[in-house]
PDB file of C-alpha atoms in Angstrom:
ATOM      1  CA  UNK J  13      -2.063 -17.128  -8.078  1.00 90.00           C
ATOM      2  CA  UNK J  14      -2.370 -15.752  -4.572  1.00 94.00           C
ATOM      3  CA  UNK J  15      -5.685 -14.122  -3.749  1.00 97.00           C
ATOM      4  CA  UNK J  16      -6.722 -12.147  -0.678  1.00 97.00           C
ATOM      5  CA  UNK J  17     -10.272 -11.457   0.458  1.00 98.00           C
ATOM      6  CA  UNK J  18     -11.342  -9.124   3.241  1.00 98.00           C
ATOM      7  CA  UNK J  19     -14.450  -9.836   5.300  1.00 97.00           C
ATOM      8  CA  UNK J  20     -16.203  -8.284   8.256  1.00 96.00           C
ATOM      9  CA  UNK J  21     -18.942  -5.844   9.269  1.00 96.00           C
ATOM     10  CA  UNK J  22     -19.450  -2.879   6.981  1.00 95.00           C
ATOM     11  CA  UNK J  23     -20.867  -0.722   9.766  1.00 97.00           C
ATOM     12  CA  UNK J  24     -19.343  -0.117  13.187  1.00 98.00           C
ATOM     13  CA  UNK J  25     -20.607   2.194  15.912  1.00 97.00           C
ATOM     14  CA  UNK J  26     -18.378   4.942  17.323  1.00 97.00           C
ATOM     15  CA  UNK J  27     -16.206   3.889  20.273  1.00 97.00           C
ATOM     16  CA  UNK J  28     -16.558   0.217  19.332  1.00 98.00           C
ATOM     17  CA  UNK J  29     -13.941  -2.111  17.845  1.00 98.00           C
ATOM     18  CA  UNK J  30     -13.594  -2.662  14.107  1.00 98.00           C
ATOM     19  CA  UNK J  31     -12.777  -6.276  13.260  1.00 98.00           C
ATOM     20  CA  UNK J  32     -11.774  -7.560   9.829  1.00 98.00           C
ATOM     21  CA  UNK J  33     -10.373 -10.825   8.536  1.00 98.00           C
ATOM     22  CA  UNK J  34      -8.305 -11.463   5.428  1.00 98.00           C
ATOM     23  CA  UNK J  35      -8.466 -14.943   3.917  1.00 98.00           C
ATOM     24  CA  UNK J  36      -5.530 -15.971   1.742  1.00 97.00           C
ATOM     25  CA  UNK J  37      -6.021 -18.505  -1.028  1.00 96.00           C
ATOM     26  CA  UNK J  38      -3.761 -19.916  -3.715  1.00 94.00           C
ATOM     27  CA  UNK J  39      -0.923 -20.502  -1.293  1.00 91.00           C
ATOM     28  CA  UNK J  40      -0.085 -21.045   2.345  1.00 92.00           C
ATOM     29  CA  UNK J  41       0.169 -17.966   4.502  1.00 92.00           C
ATOM     30  CA  UNK J  42       3.094 -19.672   6.219  1.00 89.00           C
ATOM     31  CA  UNK J  43       5.174 -20.322   3.114  1.00 84.00           C
ATOM     32  CA  UNK J  44       7.968 -18.008   2.145  1.00 80.00           C
ATOM     33  CA  UNK J  45       9.190 -14.996   4.078  1.00 86.00           C
ATOM     34  CA  UNK J  46       6.215 -12.785   3.398  1.00 92.00           C
ATOM     35  CA  UNK J  47       4.588 -10.315   5.719  1.00 94.00           C
ATOM     36  CA  UNK J  48       0.870  -9.647   5.714  1.00 96.00           C
ATOM     37  CA  UNK J  49      -0.399  -6.101   5.999  1.00 97.00           C
ATOM     38  CA  UNK J  50      -3.491  -3.979   6.451  1.00 98.00           C
ATOM     39  CA  UNK J  51      -3.830  -0.688   4.585  1.00 98.00           C
ATOM     40  CA  UNK J  52      -6.747   1.721   4.515  1.00 98.00           C
ATOM     41  CA  UNK J  53      -8.014   4.528   2.294  1.00 98.00           C
ATOM     42  CA  UNK J  54     -10.682   7.052   3.258  1.00 97.00           C
ATOM     43  CA  UNK J  55     -12.956   8.039   0.409  1.00 96.00           C
ATOM     44  CA  UNK J  56     -11.194  10.392  -1.979  1.00 94.00           C
ATOM     45  CA  UNK J  57      -7.981  10.301   0.045  1.00 96.00           C
ATOM     46  CA  UNK J  58      -4.642   8.523   0.033  1.00 96.00           C
ATOM     47  CA  UNK J  59      -3.383   5.208   1.317  1.00 97.00           C
ATOM     48  CA  UNK J  60      -2.388   4.674   4.933  1.00 97.00           C
ATOM     49  CA  UNK J  61      -0.430   1.635   6.118  1.00 97.00           C
ATOM     50  CA  UNK J  62      -1.911   0.269   9.344  1.00 97.00           C
ATOM     51  CA  UNK J  63       0.444  -2.557  10.230  1.00 96.00           C
ATOM     52  CA  UNK J  64       1.823  -5.974   9.347  1.00 96.00           C
ATOM     53  CA  UNK J  65       2.341  -9.416  10.785  1.00 95.00           C
ATOM     54  CA  UNK J  66       4.704 -12.276  10.094  1.00 92.00           C
ATOM     55  CA  UNK J  67       3.484 -15.820  10.519  1.00 87.00           C
ATOM     56  CA  UNK J  68       5.634 -16.121  13.636  1.00 87.00           C
ATOM     57  CA  UNK J  69       3.320 -13.534  15.172  1.00 89.00           C
ATOM     58  CA  UNK J  70       5.817 -10.682  15.016  1.00 92.00           C
ATOM     59  CA  UNK J  71       4.082  -7.357  14.303  1.00 95.00           C
ATOM     60  CA  UNK J  72       4.831  -3.762  13.334  1.00 93.00           C
ATOM     61  CA  UNK J  73       2.279  -0.973  13.499  1.00 95.00           C
ATOM     62  CA  UNK J  74       1.907   2.537  12.165  1.00 94.00           C
ATOM     63  CA  UNK J  75       3.021   4.727  15.089  1.00 92.00           C
ATOM     64  CA  UNK J  76      -0.049   6.938  14.655  1.00 94.00           C
ATOM     65  CA  UNK J  77      -2.412   3.979  15.167  1.00 96.00           C
ATOM     66  CA  UNK J  78      -0.322   1.723  17.362  1.00 95.00           C
ATOM     67  CA  UNK J  79      -2.273   2.299  20.563  1.00 96.00           C
ATOM     68  CA  UNK J  80      -5.519   1.096  18.960  1.00 97.00           C
ATOM     69  CA  UNK J  81      -4.394  -1.656  16.556  1.00 98.00           C
ATOM     70  CA  UNK J  82      -3.961  -5.383  16.966  1.00 98.00           C
ATOM     71  CA  UNK J  83      -3.097  -7.682  14.054  1.00 97.00           C
ATOM     72  CA  UNK J  84      -3.147 -11.427  14.536  1.00 96.00           C
ATOM     73  CA  UNK J  85      -2.688 -14.511  12.365  1.00 95.00           C
ATOM     74  CA  UNK J  86      -4.347 -17.925  12.252  1.00 94.00           C
ATOM     75  CA  UNK J  87      -2.177 -20.143  10.084  1.00 92.00           C
ATOM     76  CA  UNK J  88      -4.573 -23.099  10.413  1.00 94.00           C
ATOM     77  CA  UNK J  89      -7.238 -21.068   8.625  1.00 96.00           C
ATOM     78  CA  UNK J  90      -4.825 -19.232   6.320  1.00 95.00           C
ATOM     79  CA  UNK J  91      -6.130 -15.952   7.677  1.00 96.00           C
ATOM     80  CA  UNK J  92      -4.930 -12.830   9.401  1.00 97.00           C
ATOM     81  CA  UNK J  93      -7.056 -10.279  11.201  1.00 98.00           C
ATOM     82  CA  UNK J  94      -7.256  -6.628  12.175  1.00 98.00           C
ATOM     83  CA  UNK J  95      -8.780  -5.114  15.274  1.00 98.00           C
ATOM     84  CA  UNK J  96      -9.005  -1.343  15.622  1.00 98.00           C
ATOM     85  CA  UNK J  97     -10.444  -0.117  18.895  1.00 97.00           C
ATOM     86  CA  UNK J  98     -12.236   3.072  19.920  1.00 97.00           C
ATOM     87  CA  UNK J  99     -13.201   3.934  16.360  1.00 97.00           C
ATOM     88  CA  UNK J 100     -14.492   7.325  15.257  1.00 97.00           C
ATOM     89  CA  UNK J 101     -15.833   8.669  11.982  1.00 97.00           C
ATOM     90  CA  UNK J 102     -12.217   9.329  10.969  1.00 97.00           C
ATOM     91  CA  UNK J 103     -11.717   5.562  10.746  1.00 98.00           C
ATOM     92  CA  UNK J 104     -14.301   5.270   7.959  1.00 98.00           C
ATOM     93  CA  UNK J 105     -12.403   3.935   4.970  1.00 98.00           C
ATOM     94  CA  UNK J 106     -11.882   1.124   2.507  1.00 98.00           C
ATOM     95  CA  UNK J 107      -9.668  -1.406   4.258  1.00 98.00           C
ATOM     96  CA  UNK J 108      -7.291  -3.522   2.180  1.00 98.00           C
ATOM     97  CA  UNK J 109      -5.250  -6.529   3.128  1.00 98.00           C
ATOM     98  CA  UNK J 110      -2.062  -7.119   1.179  1.00 98.00           C
ATOM     99  CA  UNK J 111       0.930  -9.418   0.935  1.00 96.00           C
ATOM    100  CA  UNK J 112       4.215  -7.699   1.545  1.00 94.00           C
ATOM    101  CA  UNK J 113       7.567  -8.624   0.092  1.00 91.00           C
ATOM    102  CA  UNK J 114       9.848  -7.565   2.965  1.00 85.00           C
ATOM    103  CA  UNK J 115      13.018  -5.480   2.611  1.00 81.00           C
ATOM    104  CA  UNK J 116      14.980  -8.593   3.535  1.00 82.00           C
ATOM    105  CA  UNK J 117      13.877 -10.146   0.235  1.00 83.00           C
ATOM    106  CA  UNK J 118      13.843  -7.094  -2.015  1.00 85.00           C
ATOM    107  CA  UNK J 119      15.423  -3.790  -1.112  1.00 86.00           C
ATOM    108  CA  UNK J 120      12.714  -1.511   0.183  1.00 84.00           C
ATOM    109  CA  UNK J 121      10.040  -4.172  -0.012  1.00 90.00           C
ATOM    110  CA  UNK J 122       6.639  -3.697  -1.609  1.00 94.00           C
ATOM    111  CA  UNK J 123       3.054  -4.954  -1.669  1.00 96.00           C
ATOM    112  CA  UNK J 124       2.491  -7.387  -4.524  1.00 94.00           C
ATOM    113  CA  UNK J 125      -0.964  -8.854  -3.913  1.00 96.00           C
ATOM    114  CA  UNK J 126      -3.935  -6.890  -2.622  1.00 98.00           C
ATOM    115  CA  UNK J 127      -7.467  -7.768  -1.678  1.00 98.00           C
ATOM    116  CA  UNK J 128     -10.327  -5.967  -3.375  1.00 97.00           C
ATOM    117  CA  UNK J 129     -10.951  -3.868  -0.282  1.00 98.00           C
ATOM    118  CA  UNK J 130     -13.921  -3.588   2.027  1.00 98.00           C
ATOM    119  CA  UNK J 131     -15.692  -0.406   3.053  1.00 98.00           C
ATOM    120  CA  UNK J 132     -16.118   0.096   6.769  1.00 98.00           C
ATOM    121  CA  UNK J 133     -18.317   2.959   7.891  1.00 98.00           C
ATOM    122  CA  UNK J 134     -18.239   4.237  11.452  1.00 98.00           C
ATOM    123  CA  UNK J 135     -21.628   5.644  12.328  1.00 96.00           C
ATOM    124  CA  UNK J 136     -24.283   5.366  14.996  1.00 95.00           C
TER     125      UNK J 136
ATOM    126  CA  UNK Z  23       6.962  10.740  11.447  1.00 86.00           C
ATOM    127  CA  UNK Z  24       8.321  10.335   7.945  1.00 93.00           C
ATOM    128  CA  UNK Z  25       6.358  12.018   5.166  1.00 95.00           C
ATOM    129  CA  UNK Z  26       6.307  11.680   1.397  1.00 97.00           C
ATOM    130  CA  UNK Z  27       4.905  14.573  -0.632  1.00 98.00           C
ATOM    131  CA  UNK Z  28       3.577  14.370  -4.192  1.00 98.00           C
ATOM    132  CA  UNK Z  29       1.963  16.988  -6.448  1.00 98.00           C
ATOM    133  CA  UNK Z  30      -1.830  16.616  -6.302  1.00 97.00           C
ATOM    134  CA  UNK Z  31      -2.205  16.440 -10.058  1.00 97.00           C
ATOM    135  CA  UNK Z  32      -0.303  16.073 -13.305  1.00 97.00           C
ATOM    136  CA  UNK Z  33      -1.816  16.585 -16.737  1.00 97.00           C
ATOM    137  CA  UNK Z  34      -0.314  15.172 -19.904  1.00 97.00           C
ATOM    138  CA  UNK Z  35      -1.280  14.882 -23.554  1.00 96.00           C
ATOM    139  CA  UNK Z  36      -1.459  11.414 -25.118  1.00 96.00           C
ATOM    140  CA  UNK Z  37       1.959  10.313 -26.335  1.00 96.00           C
ATOM    141  CA  UNK Z  38       3.800  12.814 -24.163  1.00 97.00           C
ATOM    142  CA  UNK Z  39       5.856  12.202 -21.025  1.00 97.00           C
ATOM    143  CA  UNK Z  40       4.370  12.411 -17.550  1.00 97.00           C
ATOM    144  CA  UNK Z  41       6.737  13.044 -14.639  1.00 98.00           C
ATOM    145  CA  UNK Z  42       5.531  12.452 -11.074  1.00 98.00           C
ATOM    146  CA  UNK Z  43       7.719  13.404  -8.140  1.00 98.00           C
ATOM    147  CA  UNK Z  44       7.807  12.112  -4.569  1.00 98.00           C
ATOM    148  CA  UNK Z  45       9.726  14.133  -1.994  1.00 98.00           C
ATOM    149  CA  UNK Z  46      10.946  13.054   1.417  1.00 97.00           C
ATOM    150  CA  UNK Z  47      13.894  13.709   3.691  1.00 96.00           C
ATOM    151  CA  UNK Z  48      16.882  11.766   2.329  1.00 95.00           C
ATOM    152  CA  UNK Z  49      14.521   9.603   0.291  1.00 96.00           C
ATOM    153  CA  UNK Z  50      17.442   8.668  -1.931  1.00 95.00           C
ATOM    154  CA  UNK Z  51      18.898   6.748   1.020  1.00 94.00           C
ATOM    155  CA  UNK Z  52      15.815   4.545   1.042  1.00 94.00           C
ATOM    156  CA  UNK Z  53      14.151   2.539  -1.712  1.00 95.00           C
ATOM    157  CA  UNK Z  54      10.970   3.796  -3.338  1.00 96.00           C
ATOM    158  CA  UNK Z  55       8.227   1.989  -5.143  1.00 97.00           C
ATOM    159  CA  UNK Z  56       5.202   3.199  -7.047  1.00 98.00           C
ATOM    160  CA  UNK Z  57       1.609   2.039  -7.448  1.00 98.00           C
ATOM    161  CA  UNK Z  58      -1.181   3.131  -9.702  1.00 97.00           C
ATOM    162  CA  UNK Z  59      -4.806   2.920  -8.693  1.00 98.00           C
ATOM    163  CA  UNK Z  60      -7.804   3.279 -10.958  1.00 97.00           C
ATOM    164  CA  UNK Z  61     -11.227   4.223  -9.568  1.00 94.00           C
ATOM    165  CA  UNK Z  62     -12.817   1.441  -7.589  1.00 94.00           C
ATOM    166  CA  UNK Z  63      -9.767  -0.816  -7.910  1.00 97.00           C
ATOM    167  CA  UNK Z  64      -6.936  -1.911  -5.665  1.00 97.00           C
ATOM    168  CA  UNK Z  65      -3.462  -0.418  -6.161  1.00 97.00           C
ATOM    169  CA  UNK Z  66      -1.113  -2.117  -8.621  1.00 97.00           C
ATOM    170  CA  UNK Z  67       2.671  -2.054  -8.299  1.00 97.00           C
ATOM    171  CA  UNK Z  68       4.401  -0.431 -11.285  1.00 98.00           C
ATOM    172  CA  UNK Z  69       7.946   0.212  -9.963  1.00 97.00           C
ATOM    173  CA  UNK Z  70       9.882  -1.292  -7.043  1.00 96.00           C
ATOM    174  CA  UNK Z  71      13.397  -0.862  -5.689  1.00 96.00           C
ATOM    175  CA  UNK Z  72      13.532   2.610  -7.278  1.00 96.00           C
ATOM    176  CA  UNK Z  73      13.868   1.470 -10.885  1.00 97.00           C
ATOM    177  CA  UNK Z  74      12.613  -2.090 -11.390  1.00 96.00           C
ATOM    178  CA  UNK Z  75       9.430  -3.000 -13.257  1.00 97.00           C
ATOM    179  CA  UNK Z  76       7.357  -6.023 -12.225  1.00 94.00           C
ATOM    180  CA  UNK Z  77       6.514  -8.456 -14.982  1.00 94.00           C
ATOM    181  CA  UNK Z  78       3.596  -7.259 -17.058  1.00 95.00           C
ATOM    182  CA  UNK Z  79       4.272  -3.558 -16.516  1.00 97.00           C
ATOM    183  CA  UNK Z  80       5.008  -1.758 -19.809  1.00 96.00           C
ATOM    184  CA  UNK Z  81       8.467  -0.388 -20.520  1.00 97.00           C
ATOM    185  CA  UNK Z  82       7.049   3.127 -20.702  1.00 97.00           C
ATOM    186  CA  UNK Z  83       7.084   3.159 -16.890  1.00 98.00           C
ATOM    187  CA  UNK Z  84      10.458   4.009 -15.351  1.00 98.00           C
ATOM    188  CA  UNK Z  85      11.717   5.241 -12.009  1.00 98.00           C
ATOM    189  CA  UNK Z  86      14.638   6.973 -10.360  1.00 97.00           C
ATOM    190  CA  UNK Z  87      15.557   8.067  -6.836  1.00 97.00           C
ATOM    191  CA  UNK Z  88      18.238  10.480  -5.685  1.00 97.00           C
ATOM    192  CA  UNK Z  89      18.684  13.060  -2.990  1.00 97.00           C
ATOM    193  CA  UNK Z  90      15.281  13.913  -1.567  1.00 97.00           C
ATOM    194  CA  UNK Z  91      13.214  12.983  -4.612  1.00 98.00           C
ATOM    195  CA  UNK Z  92      11.990   9.835  -6.291  1.00 98.00           C
ATOM    196  CA  UNK Z  93      10.540  10.193  -9.763  1.00 98.00           C
ATOM    197  CA  UNK Z  94       8.139   8.100 -11.810  1.00 98.00           C
ATOM    198  CA  UNK Z  95       8.255   8.748 -15.545  1.00 98.00           C
ATOM    199  CA  UNK Z  96       5.609   7.575 -17.985  1.00 98.00           C
ATOM    200  CA  UNK Z  97       6.907   7.879 -21.537  1.00 97.00           C
ATOM    201  CA  UNK Z  98       4.415   7.906 -24.382  1.00 96.00           C
ATOM    202  CA  UNK Z  99       1.519   8.207 -21.963  1.00 97.00           C
ATOM    203  CA  UNK Z 100      -1.652   6.433 -22.985  1.00 96.00           C
ATOM    204  CA  UNK Z 101      -5.250   7.042 -21.990  1.00 96.00           C
ATOM    205  CA  UNK Z 102      -5.156   3.811 -19.972  1.00 96.00           C
ATOM    206  CA  UNK Z 103      -2.460   5.353 -17.730  1.00 97.00           C
ATOM    207  CA  UNK Z 104      -4.956   7.808 -16.279  1.00 97.00           C
ATOM    208  CA  UNK Z 105      -5.045   6.930 -12.580  1.00 97.00           C
ATOM    209  CA  UNK Z 106      -3.901   7.947  -9.135  1.00 98.00           C
ATOM    210  CA  UNK Z 107      -0.233   7.238  -8.456  1.00 98.00           C
ATOM    211  CA  UNK Z 108       1.316   6.682  -5.027  1.00 98.00           C
ATOM    212  CA  UNK Z 109       4.930   6.410  -4.008  1.00 98.00           C
ATOM    213  CA  UNK Z 110       5.866   4.323  -0.993  1.00 97.00           C
ATOM    214  CA  UNK Z 111       8.960   3.762   1.121  1.00 95.00           C
ATOM    215  CA  UNK Z 112      10.034   1.851   4.202  1.00 91.00           C
ATOM    216  CA  UNK Z 113      11.005   3.999   7.149  1.00 89.00           C
ATOM    217  CA  UNK Z 114      13.445   1.890   9.126  1.00 87.00           C
ATOM    218  CA  UNK Z 115      13.535   4.355  12.029  1.00 88.00           C
ATOM    219  CA  UNK Z 116       9.905   3.599  12.877  1.00 88.00           C
ATOM    220  CA  UNK Z 117       9.733   0.168  11.192  1.00 87.00           C
ATOM    221  CA  UNK Z 118       6.768   1.348   9.182  1.00 90.00           C
ATOM    222  CA  UNK Z 119       5.674   1.815   5.604  1.00 93.00           C
ATOM    223  CA  UNK Z 120       4.827   5.274   4.368  1.00 95.00           C
ATOM    224  CA  UNK Z 121       2.768   6.192   1.310  1.00 97.00           C
ATOM    225  CA  UNK Z 122       2.996   9.439  -0.577  1.00 98.00           C
ATOM    226  CA  UNK Z 123       0.092  11.846  -0.706  1.00 98.00           C
ATOM    227  CA  UNK Z 124      -0.869  10.683  -4.196  1.00 98.00           C
ATOM    228  CA  UNK Z 125      -0.945  12.256  -7.666  1.00 98.00           C
ATOM    229  CA  UNK Z 126      -3.868  12.175 -10.053  1.00 98.00           C
ATOM    230  CA  UNK Z 127      -2.616  11.777 -13.614  1.00 98.00           C
ATOM    231  CA  UNK Z 128      -4.991  13.095 -16.239  1.00 97.00           C
ATOM    232  CA  UNK Z 129      -4.452  12.311 -19.909  1.00 96.00           C
ATOM    233  CA  UNK Z 130      -6.029  15.152 -21.845  1.00 91.00           C
TER     234      UNK Z 130
END
């Protein structure tokens, strides 16, 4: 059973960089053709896809966040990470990491395993 | 950017049918999936590839997608189905995933 666990600071100051790591257990992050994504959800609001990475290092980002987002992968640690720069209060949200079945495997693709989420608050 | 619009709320009596819509430009040309999310929990996939149910999801959940609208139907709705529901699709033009605005299903 694949499990994902987010970790990182719960409080980030405005204009600084938010950094989170997702640790994958129960399987190798490099096995299969899966992508690994970050998704966020402000309190009381909907889900927003941030971006994804393949273990080759290939990435795709939400166009609305692209200029501030970097997703990287460390296969030796079975982890992938998110960096979001120049944060404001609008970036306060629960951040989820998730495994993605890509459209190349299943038409349309979907997210099958999710972490429990971690709340990141942007405040001075 | 591509947008998916859902009604904010749907109310249904126990045992009745809940219908949740998801509207987007030519959504029927893409593939939709659906998640439910209970308070304080992570989303759970209930429908993928428009109509398919993952293992462990009850048969009362079904989906369809045509034209500009994808639909999630919950037949014989139970109290445990009360949750927020989100549709999601892959926008190949921007190589990005898009979630719907979300629908709160209340079982009265």
